[in-house]
Coordinates of C-alpha atoms in Angstrom, one line a residue:
X9 CA 0.0 -0.1 -0.1
X10 CA 2.8 2.4 0.9
X11 CA 4.6 1.7 -2.3
X12 CA 1.3 2.4 -4.2
X13 CA 0.9 5.8 -2.5
X14 CA 4.6 6.7 -3.2
X15 CA 4.3 5.9 -6.9
X16 CA 0.8 7.7 -7.3
X17 CA 1.5 10.7 -5.1
X18 CA 5.4 11.1 -5.0
X19 CA 5.3 11.5 -1.0
X20 CA 9.0 11.4 -0.4
X21 CA 9.7 14.0 -3.4
X22 CA 7.0 16.3 -1.6
X23 CA 8.6 15.7 1.8
X24 CA 5.4 14.1 3.5
X25 CA 4.1 10.8 4.6
X26 CA 1.0 8.8 4.0
X27 CA -0.1 9.4 7.7
X28 CA 0.4 13.2 7.4
X29 CA -1.6 13.3 4.2
X30 CA -4.5 11.3 5.7
X31 CA -4.6 13.5 8.7
X32 CA -4.5 16.5 6.5
X33 CA -7.2 15.3 4.5
X34 CA -9.5 14.6 7.4
X35 CA -8.7 18.1 8.7
X36 CA -9.9 19.7 5.4
X37 CA -13.0 17.5 5.6
X38 CA -13.7 18.7 9.2
X39 CA -13.3 22.4 8.2
X40 CA -15.4 22.3 5.1
X41 CA -18.0 20.0 6.5
X42 CA -20.5 23.0 7.2
X43 CA -21.5 22.6 3.4
X44 CA -23.4 19.5 4.3
X45 CA -25.8 21.6 6.2
X46 CA -25.6 24.9 4.6
X47 CA -25.9 24.1 0.8
X48 CA -28.8 21.8 1.0
X49 CA -30.7 24.4 3.3
X50 CA -30.0 27.3 0.8
X51 CA -31.1 25.3 -2.1
X52 CA -34.1 24.0 -0.2
X53 CA -35.4 27.5 0.0
X54 CA -35.5 27.7 -3.7
X55 CA -37.6 24.6 -3.9
X56 CA -34.9 21.9 -4.6
X57 CA -35.5 18.8 -2.4
X58 CA -32.9 19.0 0.4
X59 CA -32.3 15.2 0.7
X60 CA -31.6 14.6 -3.0
X61 CA -29.4 17.8 -2.9
X62 CA -27.4 16.5 -0.1
X63 CA -26.8 13.1 -1.9
X64 CA -26.1 14.8 -5.2
X65 CA -23.6 17.3 -3.7
X66 CA -21.7 14.7 -1.7
X67 CA -21.4 12.5 -4.9
X68 CA -20.0 15.5 -6.8
X69 CA -17.7 16.5 -4.1
X70 CA -16.4 12.9 -4.1
X71 CA -16.0 12.6 -7.5
X72 CA -14.4 16.2 -8.3
X73 CA -12.0 16.1 -5.3
X74 CA -10.9 12.6 -6.1
X75 CA -10.3 13.7 -9.7
X76 CA -8.2 16.7 -8.4
X77 CA -6.1 14.5 -6.2
X78 CA -5.3 11.8 -8.8
X79 CA -5.0 14.2 -11.7
X80 CA -3.1 17.1 -10.3
X81 CA -1.5 15.7 -7.2
X82 CA -2.5 18.8 -5.3
X83 CA -4.3 19.0 -1.9
X84 CA -7.2 20.8 -3.1
X85 CA -11.0 20.0 -2.4
X86 CA -13.8 21.0 -4.6
X87 CA -17.4 21.9 -3.3
X88 CA -20.3 24.3 -4.5
X89 CA -19.0 28.0 -4.0
X90 CA -21.3 29.9 -1.7
X91 CA -21.4 32.7 -3.9
X92 CA -22.8 30.7 -6.8
X93 CA -25.2 29.0 -4.3
X94 CA -26.5 32.4 -3.4
X95 CA -26.9 33.6 -7.0
X96 CA -28.6 30.4 -7.9
X97 CA -30.8 30.1 -5.0
X98 CA -31.6 33.6 -3.9
X99 CA -31.0 36.0 -6.8
X100 CA -32.2 33.9 -9.7
X101 CA -34.8 31.5 -8.4
X102 CA -36.4 33.4 -5.7
X103 CA -36.0 37.0 -6.5
X104 CA -36.0 36.8 -10.3
X105 CA -38.2 33.8 -10.7
X106 CA -35.9 31.9 -13.0
X107 CA -37.0 28.3 -13.3
X108 CA -34.6 25.8 -11.5
X109 CA -34.1 24.0 -15.0
X110 CA -32.9 27.3 -16.6
X111 CA -30.7 28.2 -13.7
X112 CA -29.0 24.7 -14.0
X113 CA -28.5 25.1 -17.6
X114 CA -26.9 28.7 -17.1
X115 CA -24.4 27.0 -14.7
X116 CA -23.8 24.3 -17.4
X117 CA -23.0 27.1 -20.0
X118 CA -20.8 28.8 -17.5
X119 CA -18.9 25.5 -17.2
X120 CA -18.8 25.0 -20.8
X121 CA -17.4 28.4 -21.3
X122 CA -14.7 27.5 -18.5
X123 CA -13.7 24.4 -20.4
X124 CA -13.4 26.3 -23.9
X125 CA -11.3 29.1 -22.2
X126 CA -9.2 26.4 -20.5
X127 CA -8.7 24.2 -23.7
X128 CA -7.9 27.1 -25.8
X129 CA -5.2 28.4 -23.5
X130 CA -7.0 31.7 -23.0
X131 CA -7.2 31.1 -19.3
X132 CA -3.5 30.5 -19.0
X133 CA -2.9 33.8 -21.1
X134 CA -5.2 35.6 -18.6
X135 CA -3.2 34.3 -15.6
X136 CA 0.2 35.2 -17.3
X137 CA -1.2 38.8 -17.8
X138 CA -1.9 39.4 -14.0
X139 CA 1.1 41.2 -12.7
X140 CA 3.3 39.7 -10.0
X141 CA 2.4 42.2 -7.3
X142 CA -1.4 41.1 -7.6
X143 CA -0.4 37.5 -7.5
X144 CA 1.6 38.0 -4.3
X145 CA -1.4 39.8 -2.6
X146 CA -4.0 37.0 -3.6
X147 CA -2.6 34.8 -0.9
X148 CA -2.9 37.5 1.7
X149 CA -6.3 38.4 0.5
X150 CA -7.4 34.8 0.6
X151 CA -5.8 34.7 4.1
X152 CA -7.8 37.7 5.5
X153 CA -11.0 36.3 3.9
X154 CA -10.4 32.9 5.6
X155 CA -9.7 34.6 9.0
X156 CA -12.9 36.8 8.7
X157 CA -15.1 33.8 7.9
X158 CA -13.5 32.1 10.9
X159 CA -14.2 35.1 13.2
X160 CA -17.7 35.1 11.9
X161 CA -18.3 31.6 12.4
X162 CA -17.2 31.9 15.9
X163 CA -19.6 34.8 16.5
X164 CA -16.6 37.2 17.2
X165 CA -17.8 39.4 14.4
X166 CA -21.3 40.3 13.4
X167 CA -22.7 42.7 10.9
X168 CA -23.7 46.1 12.5
X169 CA -26.4 47.8 10.4
X170 CA -26.1 51.1 12.5
X171 CA -22.3 51.4 11.7
X172 CA -22.6 49.6 8.2
X173 CA -19.6 47.6 9.3
X174 CA -18.5 44.4 11.1
X175 CA -18.2 44.7 14.8
X176 CA -17.9 42.7 17.8
X177 CA -20.7 40.0 18.4
X178 CA -22.2 39.1 21.7
X179 CA -19.0 38.0 23.5
X180 CA -21.0 36.2 26.3
X181 CA -22.2 33.5 23.9
X182 CA -21.1 30.0 24.7
X183 CA -20.1 29.8 20.9
X184 CA -17.5 32.6 21.4
X185 CA -16.0 30.9 24.6
X186 CA -15.8 27.5 22.9
X187 CA -14.0 29.2 19.9
X188 CA -11.6 30.9 22.4
X189 CA -10.8 27.6 24.1
X190 CA -10.4 25.7 20.9
X191 CA -8.1 28.5 19.5
X192 CA -5.8 28.2 22.7
X193 CA -5.7 24.4 22.1
X194 CA -4.5 25.0 18.6
X195 CA -1.9 27.6 19.5
X196 CA -0.4 25.4 22.0
X197 CA -0.4 22.4 19.8
X198 CA 1.2 24.5 16.8
X199 CA 3.6 26.0 19.3
X200 CA 4.7 22.4 20.3
X201 CA 4.6 21.3 16.7
X202 CA 2.2 18.5 17.5
X203 CA 1.3 16.5 14.1
X204 CA -2.3 16.8 13.4
X205 CA -2.8 19.6 15.8
X206 CA -5.5 21.2 13.7
X207 CA -7.6 18.0 13.5
X208 CA -7.0 17.4 17.2
X209 CA -8.2 21.0 18.1
X210 CA -11.3 20.6 16.1
X211 CA -12.2 17.2 17.8
X212 CA -11.4 18.6 21.2
X213 CA -13.6 21.6 20.5
X214 CA -16.4 19.3 19.4
X215 CA -16.1 17.3 22.7
X216 CA -15.8 20.4 24.8
X217 CA -18.8 21.9 23.3
X218 CA -21.1 19.0 24.4
X219 CA -21.5 20.1 28.0
X220 CA -21.5 23.8 26.8
X221 CA -24.6 23.2 24.6
X222 CA -22.8 24.3 21.5
X223 CA -22.2 20.6 20.0
X224 CA -25.6 19.0 19.3
X225 CA -25.8 15.4 19.7
X226 CA -27.5 13.7 16.8
X227 CA -30.7 11.7 17.5
X228 CA -29.3 8.9 15.2
X229 CA -26.0 8.2 13.5
X230 CA -26.9 6.3 10.4
X231 CA -29.3 7.4 7.7
X232 CA -30.1 6.2 4.3
X233 CA -29.2 8.6 1.4
X234 CA -32.1 10.0 -0.6
X235 CA -32.3 9.4 -4.3
X236 CA -30.9 12.0 -6.6
X237 CA -33.8 11.4 -9.2
X238 CA -35.6 14.7 -8.3
X239 CA -32.6 16.8 -9.2
X240 CA -30.9 14.8 -12.0
X241 CA -31.0 16.4 -15.5
X242 CA -33.6 19.1 -14.2
X243 CA -32.5 21.1 -17.2
X244 CA -33.7 23.6 -19.8
X245 CA -30.9 24.5 -22.1
X246 CA -33.2 26.3 -24.5
X247 CA -34.5 28.5 -22.0
X248 CA -31.0 29.3 -20.7
X249 CA -30.0 30.7 -24.2
X250 CA -32.2 33.8 -23.7
X251 CA -29.9 36.9 -24.0
X252 CA -31.7 38.3 -20.8
X253 CA -29.8 35.7 -18.7
X254 CA -26.3 36.8 -20.0
X255 CA -25.5 38.8 -16.9
X256 CA -26.1 35.7 -14.8
X257 CA -23.8 33.6 -17.1
X258 CA -21.0 36.2 -16.5
X259 CA -21.9 36.3 -12.7
X260 CA -21.3 32.5 -12.4
X261 CA -18.2 32.4 -14.9
X262 CA -16.0 35.2 -13.7
X263 CA -16.1 34.4 -9.9
X264 CA -15.4 30.7 -10.7
X265 CA -12.5 31.7 -13.0
X266 CA -10.8 33.9 -10.5
X267 CA -11.9 32.1 -7.3
X268 CA -10.1 28.9 -8.6
X269 CA -7.0 30.8 -9.7
X270 CA -7.0 32.8 -6.6
X271 CA -7.6 29.9 -4.1
X272 CA -4.9 27.9 -6.0
X273 CA -2.3 30.5 -5.8
X274 CA -3.1 31.5 -2.3
X275 CA -3.1 27.8 -0.8
X276 CA -0.4 26.9 -3.3
X277 CA 1.8 29.8 -1.9
X278 CA 1.2 28.6 1.7
X279 CA 2.2 25.1 0.6
X280 CA 5.3 26.4 -1.0
X281 CA 4.3 25.3 -4.7
X282 CA 4.8 28.7 -6.3
X283 CA 7.7 29.4 -8.6
X284 CA 9.7 32.6 -8.7
X285 CA 7.2 34.4 -10.7
X286 CA 4.4 33.5 -8.3
X287 CA 2.9 30.9 -10.5
X288 CA 1.7 27.5 -9.7
X289 CA 3.3 24.8 -11.8
X290 CA 0.6 22.5 -13.2
X291 CA -2.2 25.2 -12.7
X292 CA -3.7 24.0 -16.1
X293 CA -4.5 20.6 -14.6
X294 CA -6.4 22.4 -11.7
X295 CA -8.2 24.4 -14.2
X296 CA -9.4 21.3 -16.2
X297 CA -10.9 19.7 -13.0
X298 CA -12.5 22.8 -12.0
X299 CA -14.2 23.5 -15.3
X300 CA -15.3 19.8 -16.1
X301 CA -16.6 19.6 -12.4
X302 CA -18.6 22.8 -12.8
X303 CA -20.1 21.5 -16.0
X304 CA -21.1 18.0 -14.8
X305 CA -22.4 19.4 -11.4
X306 CA -25.0 21.4 -13.2
X307 CA -26.6 18.1 -14.5
X308 CA -27.3 17.3 -10.7
X309 CA -28.7 20.9 -10.0
X310 CA -25.4 21.7 -8.3
X311 CA -24.3 25.4 -8.5
X312 CA -20.8 25.9 -9.6
X313 CA -18.2 23.6 -8.0
X314 CA -14.9 25.3 -7.1
X315 CA -11.7 24.8 -5.4
X316 CA -12.3 25.4 -1.6
X317 CA -10.4 27.9 0.5
X318 CA -10.8 25.5 3.4
X319 CA -8.1 23.3 1.6
X320 CA -5.8 25.5 3.4
X321 CA -6.5 23.9 6.6
X322 CA -5.2 20.7 5.3
X323 CA -2.1 22.3 3.9
X324 CA -1.6 23.8 7.3
X325 CA -1.9 20.2 8.5
X326 CA 1.0 19.3 6.4
X327 CA -1.0 18.1 3.3
X328 CA 1.2 18.4 0.1
X329 CA -0.1 16.0 -2.4
X330 CA -3.2 14.6 -3.9
X331 CA -3.5 11.8 -1.1
X332 CA -4.9 14.7 1.1
X333 CA -7.6 15.6 -1.5
X334 CA -8.4 11.7 -2.1
X335 CA -8.8 11.3 1.7
X336 CA -11.2 14.3 1.9
X337 CA -13.1 12.8 -1.0
X338 CA -13.5 9.4 0.7
X339 CA -14.4 11.1 3.9
X340 CA -17.2 12.8 2.4
X341 CA -18.5 9.6 0.6
X342 CA -18.4 7.5 3.8
X343 CA -20.1 10.3 5.8
X344 CA -23.1 10.1 3.4
X345 CA -24.2 7.3 5.6
X346 CA -23.6 8.9 8.8
X347 CA -24.3 12.4 8.0
X348 CA -25.7 13.4 11.4
X349 CA -22.4 12.6 12.9
X350 CA -20.6 14.9 10.6
X351 CA -23.2 17.7 11.3
X352 CA -22.5 17.6 15.0
X353 CA -19.0 19.3 14.6
X354 CA -19.9 23.0 15.5
X355 CA -18.5 26.0 13.5
X356 CA -16.9 27.2 16.8
X357 CA -14.6 24.1 16.6
X358 CA -13.5 24.6 13.0
X359 CA -13.3 28.7 13.0
X360 CA -10.0 28.8 15.1
X361 CA -8.3 26.8 12.2
X362 CA -9.4 29.1 9.7
X363 CA -8.3 32.3 11.5
X364 CA -4.9 30.5 12.3
X365 CA -4.4 29.5 8.6
X366 CA -5.6 33.0 7.3
X367 CA -3.1 34.9 9.5
X368 CA -0.1 32.7 8.4
X369 CA -1.0 33.4 4.8
X370 CA -0.1 37.2 5.2
X371 CA 3.6 36.4 5.1
X372 CA 3.7 36.9 1.1
X373 CA 3.1 40.6 1.5
X374 CA 6.7 41.2 2.5
X375 CA 7.9 40.4 -1.0
X376 CA 6.0 43.4 -2.3
X377 CA 8.0 46.5 -3.8
X378 CA 6.7 49.3 -1.5
X379 CA 8.6 51.9 -3.5
X380 CA 6.3 51.2 -6.6
X381 CA 2.7 52.6 -6.4
X382 CA 1.8 50.5 -9.4
X383 CA 2.5 47.3 -7.2
X384 CA 1.4 48.1 -3.6
X385 CA -1.7 50.2 -4.2
X386 CA -3.3 47.2 -6.4
X387 CA -2.0 44.7 -4.0
X388 CA -3.8 46.4 -1.1
X389 CA -7.0 46.9 -3.0
X390 CA -6.7 43.2 -3.9
X391 CA -6.4 42.2 -0.2
X392 CA -9.1 44.6 1.0
X393 CA -12.0 43.9 -1.6
X394 CA -11.3 40.1 -1.4
X395 CA -11.7 40.1 2.3
X396 CA -14.4 42.7 2.8
X397 CA -16.7 41.8 0.0
X398 CA -16.1 38.0 0.7
X399 CA -15.2 37.5 -2.9
X400 CA -11.8 36.8 -4.6
X401 CA -13.0 37.8 -8.0
X402 CA -13.8 41.3 -6.8
X403 CA -10.4 41.7 -5.2
X404 CA -8.5 40.7 -8.3
X405 CA -10.8 42.7 -10.6
X406 CA -10.4 45.9 -8.5
X407 CA -6.7 45.5 -8.3
X408 CA -6.1 44.7 -12.0
X409 CA -8.2 47.7 -13.1
X410 CA -6.3 50.1 -10.8
X411 CA -3.0 48.6 -12.0
X412 CA -3.9 49.5 -15.5
X413 CA -5.1 53.0 -14.6
X414 CA -1.9 53.8 -12.4
X415 CA 0.4 52.5 -15.3
X416 CA -1.4 54.9 -17.7
X417 CA -1.5 57.8 -15.3
X418 CA 2.3 57.4 -14.8
X419 CA 2.9 57.3 -18.5
X420 CA 4.2 53.8 -18.3
X421 CA 2.4 52.4 -21.2
X422 CA 5.3 50.6 -22.6
X423 CA 4.7 48.1 -19.6
X424 CA 1.3 47.4 -20.6
X425 CA 0.0 45.3 -23.8
X426 CA -3.3 44.6 -25.5
X427 CA -3.9 41.8 -23.0
X428 CA -3.8 44.2 -20.2
X429 CA -6.4 46.7 -21.9
X430 CA -8.6 43.6 -22.9
X431 CA -8.7 42.2 -19.4
X432 CA -9.3 45.5 -17.8
X433 CA -12.5 46.1 -20.1
X434 CA -13.7 42.6 -19.3
X435 CA -13.4 43.0 -15.6
X436 CA -15.1 46.4 -15.8
X437 CA -18.0 44.8 -17.6
X438 CA -18.1 42.2 -14.7
X439 CA -18.8 44.9 -12.3
X440 CA -21.6 46.2 -14.7
X441 CA -23.1 42.7 -14.9
X442 CA -23.2 41.9 -11.2
X443 CA -24.6 45.3 -10.5
X444 CA -27.4 44.4 -12.8
X445 CA -27.9 40.9 -11.2
X446 CA -28.2 42.3 -7.8

């Protein structure tokens, strides 16, 4: 078995072991396990059967994440993007009364566009067009994004309508106390360099949360998965070709495009995968899996599947190869029969891991050239808009447009080429499209 793992995943070459990879995969699973409850609930509000959605989603997570692990040998997991779930369920179906079959077909077209852009090499060209400073800042932006998600899940932060900002939540809540205890456990284990510290802290937080009333014990452990028949091929491609739906197509495509790129670069930087130019070797393979997964997922009424930020938790736990992703995939498949057991892990137990990983991803900012306004201003905007709009695509888009504007203002047009102008216009239209969607 060890020799198989070595041949398939090149463990020694990546300075890791099968045990470390399995622990990392389980850590990723525990950290992103919330999708089991959140996604079916959100889709259920749009009229999609929640049981069928849970089964279909788990099967797609398994297939896509397993493909990522075997094909790319990277420790990245995939699941439905929360932004695309919100657009699908809330904006399109509930607010705009778009039929579910049409919405699924629009996701299909988005994935198909994704595949075309990838196969033709256009996606790689776009990635190469993004300047080094923005690539550096993507990791930091993703890091703060993760940390803010963690703080929100721990109820440390809450939306304050009066201040139009985030502020402290109710710090007397048991959830906050449990998150603080779990964070202390994680810090101690990390400082002592205990292997599997992140997973141990999650399990410890889950157990400690039982007497605190935060961890809810399930009434049963086993459950029979629901049939996917109600959601399979609920599809209206003809209806989706209506030009009135073009902004929705764009709203799915571009965030998927840049979220996958941003997450791969951000988490790849954390794992030490990036080359001297800030690029991820083998990024095309990641793109292939992402685009095909998004397309096939639409046949099961699954919103756009993307590479998940929570993969960073597995990387923090030592995951460096596709064995981490495959472990996460198998964990999701096995949990389908014992879903109530996975759902008992409280957000307060996983939030500290997201905060810790997010903070550690800030390190790359030291490599910016702070004497060049065309580098550090777009970098800051990338970090700020990624973190505070909860959207990687927004951060990259604002940063790139500002990069082009600054270069033009400084008269440094020789440093720009046609690709810069075309991409800036495309991203400007992106903001126009999402403004219309909202």
